[in-house]
Amino acid sequence: MKLAVVGLGYAGLCTAACFARKFEVVGIDVDSGRVSQLDRGKVPIHENGLSALLKSGMARGNLTFSEDYSRTRGASVILIAVGTPSNPDGAIDLSQVTNAAALIGRQLARSKNKPLVVIKSTVIPGTATTVVKPLLERESGKSCGAGFGLCSSPEFLREGKAIEDTLRPDRIVIGPLDEMSGRAMKSLYRRFYSPKSPPMVETTPENAELIKYASNAFLATKISFINFIARICETLPGADVGEIAFGMGLDPRIGRQYLEAGPGFGGACLPKDSRALRAFALQRGLDGSLLRSVMEINDTQPDRIVFAVERALGGISGKVIAILGVAFKEESDDVRESRAIVLAKRLLGKGAELRITDPEAIEGARRELGKNANYYEQPLDCIDGADAAIVMAAWGEFKKLKPQDFVRLMRTPLLFDARSIYDSKDYRAGALKFMAIGRGDLA
Ligand SMILES: NC(=O)c1ccc[n+]([C@@H]2O[C@H](COP(=O)([O-])OP(=O)(O)OC[C@H]3O[C@@H](n4cnc5c(N)ncnc54)[C@H](O)[C@@H]3O)[C@@H](O)[C@H]2O)c1
């Protein structure tokens, strides 16, 4: 079976690499730099296990890359995984999807087979039926269901665990536009996941599209909710949000995951998908205040770290501040909407001298902050001589730092653990001033 994956970002490249274990896959991207990098065996993003999968797929001749859409001809399944960023008003920008659909449609016009087109990108409800289907039909001169198939099948992988999630997903959601497409989609997934298919939800395309948005907006809400509780804890001596989340999470109706207080959510999905769902609701005359509050809590969460550090140091201007972790989370190099970048910009605005370390995201941080910060490969070099150190991503490298490392190296040993990676009992000892999100001692 031949597959084409259109869009080789975090979602598309990981999907292509995984599917190449069983099928012949061509990855298509309009970014010629990315395609030639991949052709040379260079992996443009950091994702655990991706490099090995790309290498083995290419070595077996199962995985190739191209800018040329004519390579989609002959594929029995064409997966669209291009980006769906936010417009300035928060609504979804569908231009990459419409561009890809038009280019695929032109190839369908000359295609002898009846391929299945699958929308993996996160798109607002109605996109498959009212945007992609008419575009494919117009450009190909063929009709959906007869000349080609179309199905919405949103992607749920998490960056940092993308390969694991693609190979062993919790569920597959499919929203075919016609019967033939539903059958073809299920057959692809069954062959790929054989002998044990994950649970499959087959529904309308609109439901499939909305399941994705509802899932991400719900996860964002959970994070902002626990950050709201953290704020209450910070006014309450004796309170600790970690204990509250633990106690709440034991209730199976609530669950423990995504109930970790911290600097807020970032990355390529939760912020933009929450904004897009809110904009979609507003367009339909609905009240968007629930998601507005979720975003407001998230937007102001880094300020709380700034204020706490400012108060502890007696001002930020001229102070040397080390940020440990700039990726939006550990195990990723992605800095899109990272709370650490937001924090860095706010600290710079107050005149801080910034130092940054991250095992994988220094390049991304440089793109965002340029010469306004100094960058360090090693965490120990980054905190050496600093007035405050703030942990913004839970990398294993940072967990290895001991309280005495901070005391020995820093000018004023002040540690703000925004990810709760350290046990406060051990880190509160001696000369180290230790602060964390959602603890009564910030009161
Ligand atoms: N990143 C994630 O963790 C994740 C998880 C689940 C779902 N998604 C969804 O998957 C989609 C892709 O996300 P991403 O993070 O991989 O995006 P990305 O920005 O990392 O990558 C998009 C890629 O598409 C390419 N592209 C743009 N227009 C194109 C076109 N017309 N033809 C071919 N290639 C084109 C770009 O050059 C880029 O390489 C989004 O809708 C996103 O919401 C992402």
XYZ file of C-alpha atoms and ligand atoms in Angstrom:
487
model
C 0.000 0.000 0.000
C 1.284 3.487 -0.897
C 0.644 6.522 1.299
C 1.377 10.219 0.879
C 1.695 12.495 3.934
C 1.321 16.185 3.076
C 2.977 18.531 5.616
C 6.093 17.328 7.424
C 5.930 19.208 10.718
C 5.719 17.568 14.139
C 2.488 15.717 13.356
C 3.112 14.825 9.693
C 6.726 13.732 9.992
C 6.053 11.450 12.960
C 3.028 9.971 11.176
C 5.057 9.389 7.991
C 7.926 7.770 9.924
C 5.565 5.426 11.807
C 3.489 4.414 8.776
C 6.721 3.678 6.852
C 7.221 0.692 9.161
C 4.492 -1.105 7.214
C 3.717 0.903 4.075
C 5.500 2.787 1.324
C 5.284 6.473 2.246
C 6.140 9.679 0.421
C 6.268 12.827 2.567
C 5.414 16.070 0.763
C 6.239 19.544 2.050
C 6.398 22.978 0.398
C 9.435 23.850 2.525
C 12.313 22.920 0.205
C 14.871 23.362 3.012
C 13.045 20.815 5.144
C 12.726 18.325 2.270
C 16.409 18.523 1.360
C 17.392 18.236 5.031
C 15.285 15.080 5.313
C 16.721 13.724 2.064
C 20.180 14.081 3.600
C 19.031 12.123 6.654
C 18.901 15.188 8.938
C 15.998 15.268 11.387
C 14.573 18.817 11.594
C 12.776 18.374 14.955
C 13.494 16.657 18.246
C 11.162 13.778 18.971
C 12.141 10.645 20.879
C 12.594 7.678 18.547
C 11.953 9.686 15.359
C 15.511 9.666 14.082
C 15.794 5.850 14.242
C 12.438 5.368 12.505
C 13.339 7.817 9.724
C 16.670 6.109 9.183
C 15.206 2.613 8.995
C 12.297 3.717 6.774
C 14.676 5.423 4.340
C 17.155 2.532 4.395
C 14.386 0.084 3.459
C 13.316 2.384 0.628
C 9.909 2.776 2.294
C 10.206 6.480 3.026
C 11.000 9.287 0.580
C 10.456 13.058 0.640
C 9.519 15.539 -2.043
C 8.158 19.008 -2.778
C 6.433 17.628 -5.849
C 2.693 17.002 -5.447
C 2.674 14.726 -8.497
C 4.159 12.146 -6.112
C 0.719 11.920 -4.458
C -0.514 10.205 -7.645
C -0.547 6.469 -7.184
C -0.980 6.743 -3.408
C -4.078 4.961 -2.135
C -4.245 7.216 0.934
C -3.234 10.904 1.101
C -3.006 12.302 4.630
C -3.152 16.086 5.087
C -1.108 17.175 8.140
C -0.297 20.810 7.324
C -0.410 23.532 9.985
C -3.603 25.279 11.149
C -2.319 28.351 13.027
C -4.384 31.127 14.623
C -5.518 34.280 12.861
C -5.011 37.495 14.865
C -8.632 37.217 16.128
C -7.998 33.675 17.402
C -10.010 31.987 14.644
C -8.350 29.223 12.664
C -6.219 30.083 9.626
C -7.108 27.398 7.092
C -4.860 28.673 4.296
C -2.343 25.776 4.503
C -5.223 23.273 4.360
C -6.954 24.953 1.400
C -3.659 25.278 -0.433
C -2.836 21.599 0.136
C -6.369 20.500 -0.848
C -6.219 22.501 -4.091
C -2.830 21.016 -5.002
C -4.012 17.483 -4.180
C -7.193 18.096 -6.223
C -5.137 19.026 -9.302
C -3.268 15.736 -9.040
C -6.526 13.814 -8.519
C -7.674 15.140 -11.907
C -4.869 13.142 -13.529
C -5.003 10.169 -11.211
C -6.216 6.765 -12.385
C -7.024 5.365 -8.941
C -9.591 6.507 -6.358
C -7.509 7.512 -3.372
C -8.762 8.313 0.088
C -7.905 11.841 1.287
C -7.659 12.060 5.091
C -7.639 15.303 7.071
C -5.311 14.805 10.067
C -4.817 18.535 10.670
C -6.943 20.044 13.443
C -9.747 21.885 11.641
C -12.937 23.511 12.854
C -16.168 21.505 12.492
C -17.530 21.646 8.974
C -14.139 22.035 7.265
C -14.138 18.598 5.614
C -17.672 18.979 4.257
C -17.832 22.661 3.381
C -14.212 23.569 2.564
C -12.063 20.570 1.601
C -14.671 18.503 -0.279
C -15.765 21.345 -2.629
C -12.129 22.295 -3.260
C -11.104 18.728 -4.126
C -14.150 18.353 -6.387
C -13.560 21.681 -8.157
C -9.851 21.081 -8.757
C -10.188 17.412 -9.759
C -13.434 17.539 -11.689
C -14.379 14.347 -9.811
C -16.958 13.811 -7.154
C -16.368 12.754 -3.575
C -17.427 9.170 -2.991
C -17.004 8.233 -6.669
C -13.677 9.703 -7.856
C -12.004 9.874 -4.472
C -12.824 9.338 -0.800
C -12.628 11.853 2.037
C -12.417 11.351 5.773
C -11.696 13.447 8.838
C -9.379 11.653 11.239
C -7.880 14.108 13.722
C -4.472 13.535 15.219
C -4.107 13.201 19.000
C -0.354 12.660 19.376
C 1.542 14.584 22.043
C 4.889 16.167 21.264
C 7.641 14.422 23.200
C 5.649 11.171 22.997
C 4.597 11.434 19.365
C 6.022 8.112 18.205
C 4.664 6.195 21.172
C 1.255 7.865 20.695
C 1.156 7.114 16.963
C 2.108 3.470 17.434
C -0.166 2.933 20.444
C -2.964 5.534 20.394
C -5.712 5.611 23.051
C -8.289 5.853 20.305
C -8.751 6.505 16.619
C -11.513 8.856 15.520
C -12.819 8.690 11.975
C -15.447 10.817 10.303
C -15.890 9.571 6.719
C -17.937 11.566 4.208
C -19.197 8.410 2.500
C -19.356 4.679 3.071
C -16.462 3.753 0.811
C -14.189 6.174 2.712
C -15.200 4.727 6.075
C -14.320 1.225 4.898
C -10.995 2.320 3.391
C -10.024 4.262 6.523
C -10.816 1.369 8.859
C -8.951 -1.034 6.624
C -5.826 1.190 6.667
C -5.831 1.458 10.461
C -6.564 -2.268 10.921
C -3.667 -3.214 8.671
C -1.345 -0.799 10.403
C -2.292 -1.752 13.948
C -2.709 -5.468 13.294
C -3.091 -7.671 15.275
C -4.558 -5.320 17.937
C -6.453 -2.242 16.737
C -6.995 0.619 19.185
C -10.620 1.538 19.970
C -12.149 3.234 16.919
C -14.862 5.866 17.037
C -16.678 6.144 13.722
C -18.883 9.188 13.483
C -19.796 12.149 11.278
C -16.974 14.381 9.992
C -18.323 17.260 12.113
C -18.241 15.143 15.266
C -14.723 13.924 14.479
C -13.542 17.503 14.040
C -15.258 18.651 17.234
C -13.977 15.689 19.303
C -10.463 16.985 18.663
C -11.260 20.587 19.672
C -13.330 19.539 22.667
C -10.487 17.283 23.880
C -7.834 19.979 23.664
C -10.041 22.704 25.144
C -10.915 20.349 28.000
C -7.250 19.618 28.738
C -6.511 23.362 28.656
C -9.418 23.938 31.053
C -8.075 21.305 33.444
C -4.675 23.008 33.513
C -6.121 26.490 34.043
C -8.469 25.116 36.689
C -5.632 23.679 38.770
C -3.642 26.894 38.260
C -6.646 28.771 39.649
C -6.610 26.469 42.686
C -2.841 27.090 42.913
C -3.529 30.818 43.178
C -5.882 30.174 46.080
C -3.210 28.006 47.745
C -0.700 30.832 47.401
C -2.883 32.959 49.708
C -3.348 30.178 52.232
C -0.518 29.310 54.611
C -0.262 25.528 54.920
C -1.783 24.853 51.503
C -0.030 22.905 48.727
C -1.626 22.498 45.297
C 0.302 19.268 44.673
C -1.456 17.588 47.597
C -4.808 18.955 46.453
C -4.299 17.651 42.897
C -3.285 14.256 44.305
C -6.385 14.108 46.479
C -8.639 15.204 43.640
C -7.010 12.939 41.066
C -7.768 9.757 42.984
C -11.392 10.308 42.008
C -11.691 8.425 38.696
C -14.221 10.999 37.489
C -11.454 13.600 37.707
C -8.187 11.712 37.086
C -4.644 12.809 37.841
C -3.395 13.764 34.372
C -3.214 17.407 33.309
C -3.884 18.402 36.892
C -0.385 19.706 37.430
C -0.144 23.320 38.486
C 2.632 25.148 36.678
C 3.471 28.034 34.372
C 0.497 27.276 32.124
C 0.100 25.483 28.814
C 1.942 26.277 25.593
C 2.923 24.478 22.427
C 1.353 24.194 19.020
C -2.051 22.878 20.088
C -3.770 23.743 23.383
C -3.554 27.565 23.103
C -4.470 27.807 19.436
C -7.192 25.151 19.607
C -8.803 26.769 22.672
C -8.770 30.143 20.893
C -10.189 28.625 17.693
C -13.004 26.813 19.528
C -13.918 30.011 21.373
C -13.906 32.005 18.116
C -16.069 29.299 16.517
C -18.550 29.485 19.423
C -18.667 33.297 19.238
C -19.340 33.160 15.489
C -22.357 31.015 16.328
C -23.660 33.604 18.778
C -22.614 31.619 21.849
C -21.000 32.858 25.045
C -17.236 32.249 24.961
C -16.516 33.278 28.549
C -15.517 29.784 29.763
C -12.608 29.569 27.327
C -11.832 33.288 27.718
C -11.200 32.641 31.433
C -9.120 29.567 30.637
C -6.930 31.691 28.350
C -6.779 34.618 30.786
C -5.494 32.403 33.589
C -2.956 30.942 31.190
C -1.828 34.316 29.866
C -1.248 35.736 33.351
C 0.369 32.667 34.940
C 3.960 33.668 33.978
C 3.358 37.101 35.607
C 2.874 35.381 38.951
C 6.362 33.906 38.681
C 7.772 37.329 37.720
C 6.090 39.018 40.726
C 7.243 36.345 43.190
C 10.851 36.560 41.984
C 10.689 40.364 41.886
C 9.481 40.471 45.471
C 12.104 38.005 46.661
C 14.959 39.853 44.931
C 13.676 43.350 45.693
C 13.479 44.180 41.961
C 14.364 42.613 38.617
C 16.380 45.330 36.892
C 20.037 44.366 36.556
C 19.453 40.953 38.166
C 20.891 37.851 36.504
C 18.098 35.346 35.986
C 18.597 31.797 34.739
C 15.714 30.062 32.972
C 16.050 26.275 32.981
C 13.963 24.965 30.086
C 12.506 27.024 27.233
C 10.737 24.296 25.257
C 6.998 24.344 25.964
C 7.583 21.104 27.821
C 10.315 18.548 28.413
C 11.324 16.080 25.675
C 10.519 18.619 22.966
C 12.416 21.356 21.114
C 9.204 23.217 20.297
C 9.045 26.769 21.685
C 5.744 27.750 20.062
C 3.698 29.636 22.667
C 6.096 28.366 25.348
C 5.369 29.955 28.725
C 9.146 30.188 29.220
C 9.442 32.526 26.216
C 6.586 34.645 27.593
C 8.322 34.706 30.991
C 11.674 35.593 29.374
C 10.134 38.540 27.498
C 8.460 39.854 30.664
C 11.730 39.591 32.626
C 13.616 41.341 29.810
C 10.985 44.085 29.864
C 11.862 44.642 33.528
C 15.580 44.896 32.793
C 16.777 41.398 33.753
C 20.000 39.953 32.422
C 18.782 36.616 31.046
C 20.478 33.261 30.840
C 18.863 30.301 29.157
C 19.560 26.586 29.114
C 17.613 23.727 27.518
C 18.791 20.329 26.257
C 17.029 20.709 22.881
C 15.414 24.128 22.463
C 18.305 26.639 22.499
C 17.976 27.138 18.740
C 14.263 27.912 19.111
C 14.982 30.283 22.012
C 17.585 32.116 19.917
C 14.988 32.604 17.173
C 12.605 34.174 19.718
C 14.982 36.106 21.963
C 18.094 36.618 19.802
C 20.919 38.490 21.488
C 18.757 39.558 24.414
C 19.767 36.447 26.331
C 22.875 34.339 26.871
C 22.622 30.644 26.134
C 24.261 27.739 27.949
C 24.564 24.068 27.111
C 25.016 23.034 30.738
C 22.572 23.912 33.541
C 25.430 24.345 36.022
C 27.060 26.995 33.786
C 23.682 28.692 33.388
C 23.070 29.119 37.125
C 26.687 30.077 37.929
C 26.566 33.635 39.304
C 22.777 34.011 38.849
C 20.490 35.842 41.292
C 17.518 33.567 40.582
C 16.966 30.268 38.752
C 13.530 29.388 37.383
C 12.722 25.838 36.233
C 10.232 26.065 33.351
C 10.441 22.553 31.832
C 10.740 19.230 33.645
C 13.815 17.896 31.840
C 15.616 14.968 33.541
C 18.892 16.989 33.372
C 17.436 19.587 35.748
C 16.093 16.989 38.161
C 19.684 15.927 38.811
C 20.621 19.348 40.272
C 21.066 19.244 44.037
C 20.273 22.053 46.497
C 23.999 22.505 47.139
C 24.611 23.127 43.402
C 22.379 26.187 43.575
C 23.864 27.363 46.887
C 27.456 26.863 45.731
C 27.136 28.511 42.324
C 24.507 31.241 42.535
C 25.115 34.827 43.628
C 21.857 34.754 45.586
C 20.561 31.192 45.829
C 16.904 31.642 44.873
C 15.184 28.766 43.074
C 11.668 28.980 41.617
C 10.502 25.502 40.665
C 7.600 26.251 38.315
C 7.241 22.552 37.357
C 7.409 21.020 40.827
C 10.302 18.747 39.864
C 12.014 18.995 43.248
C 10.849 17.717 46.606
C 10.436 20.894 48.627
C 11.485 19.099 51.833
C 14.987 18.575 50.408
C 15.297 21.929 48.666
C 14.090 24.145 51.478
C 17.125 23.252 53.526
C 19.981 25.628 54.354
C 20.762 28.793 52.448
C 18.610 28.033 49.378
C 15.442 30.094 49.087
C 12.962 27.764 47.405
C 9.664 28.758 45.825
C 7.107 26.784 43.822
C 3.679 27.304 42.263
C 0.683 26.904 44.549
C 2.346 26.755 47.944
C 1.038 28.682 50.925
C 4.508 30.052 51.578
C 4.203 32.431 48.601
C 1.447 34.166 50.637
N 2.230 19.335 16.885
C 1.434 18.506 17.537
O 1.738 18.008 18.618
C 0.067 18.156 16.989
C -0.690 17.170 17.633
C -1.946 16.864 17.122
C -2.443 17.563 16.042
N -1.681 18.538 15.458
C -2.256 19.245 14.317
O -1.557 18.802 13.164
C -1.399 19.891 12.245
C 0.063 20.099 11.961
O 0.685 20.533 13.159
P 2.292 20.616 13.273
O 2.592 21.005 14.669
O 2.890 19.387 12.698
O 2.552 21.848 12.283
P 3.937 22.402 11.770
O 3.747 23.865 11.637
O 5.041 21.869 12.626
O 4.115 21.758 10.341
C 3.335 22.055 9.242
C 4.128 21.653 7.992
O 3.270 21.784 6.865
C 4.041 22.345 5.804
N 3.119 22.927 4.826
C 2.457 24.099 4.903
N 1.676 24.270 3.830
C 1.864 23.176 3.053
C 1.314 22.743 1.806
N 0.406 23.452 1.150
N 1.744 21.559 1.306
C 2.655 20.807 1.961
N 3.198 21.169 3.132
C 2.791 22.330 3.677
C 4.954 23.319 6.496
O 6.066 23.655 5.679
C 5.335 22.540 7.748
O 6.479 21.742 7.536
C -2.078 21.096 12.910
O -3.388 21.189 12.470
C -2.032 20.747 14.377
O -3.042 21.388 15.109
C -0.435 18.835 15.896
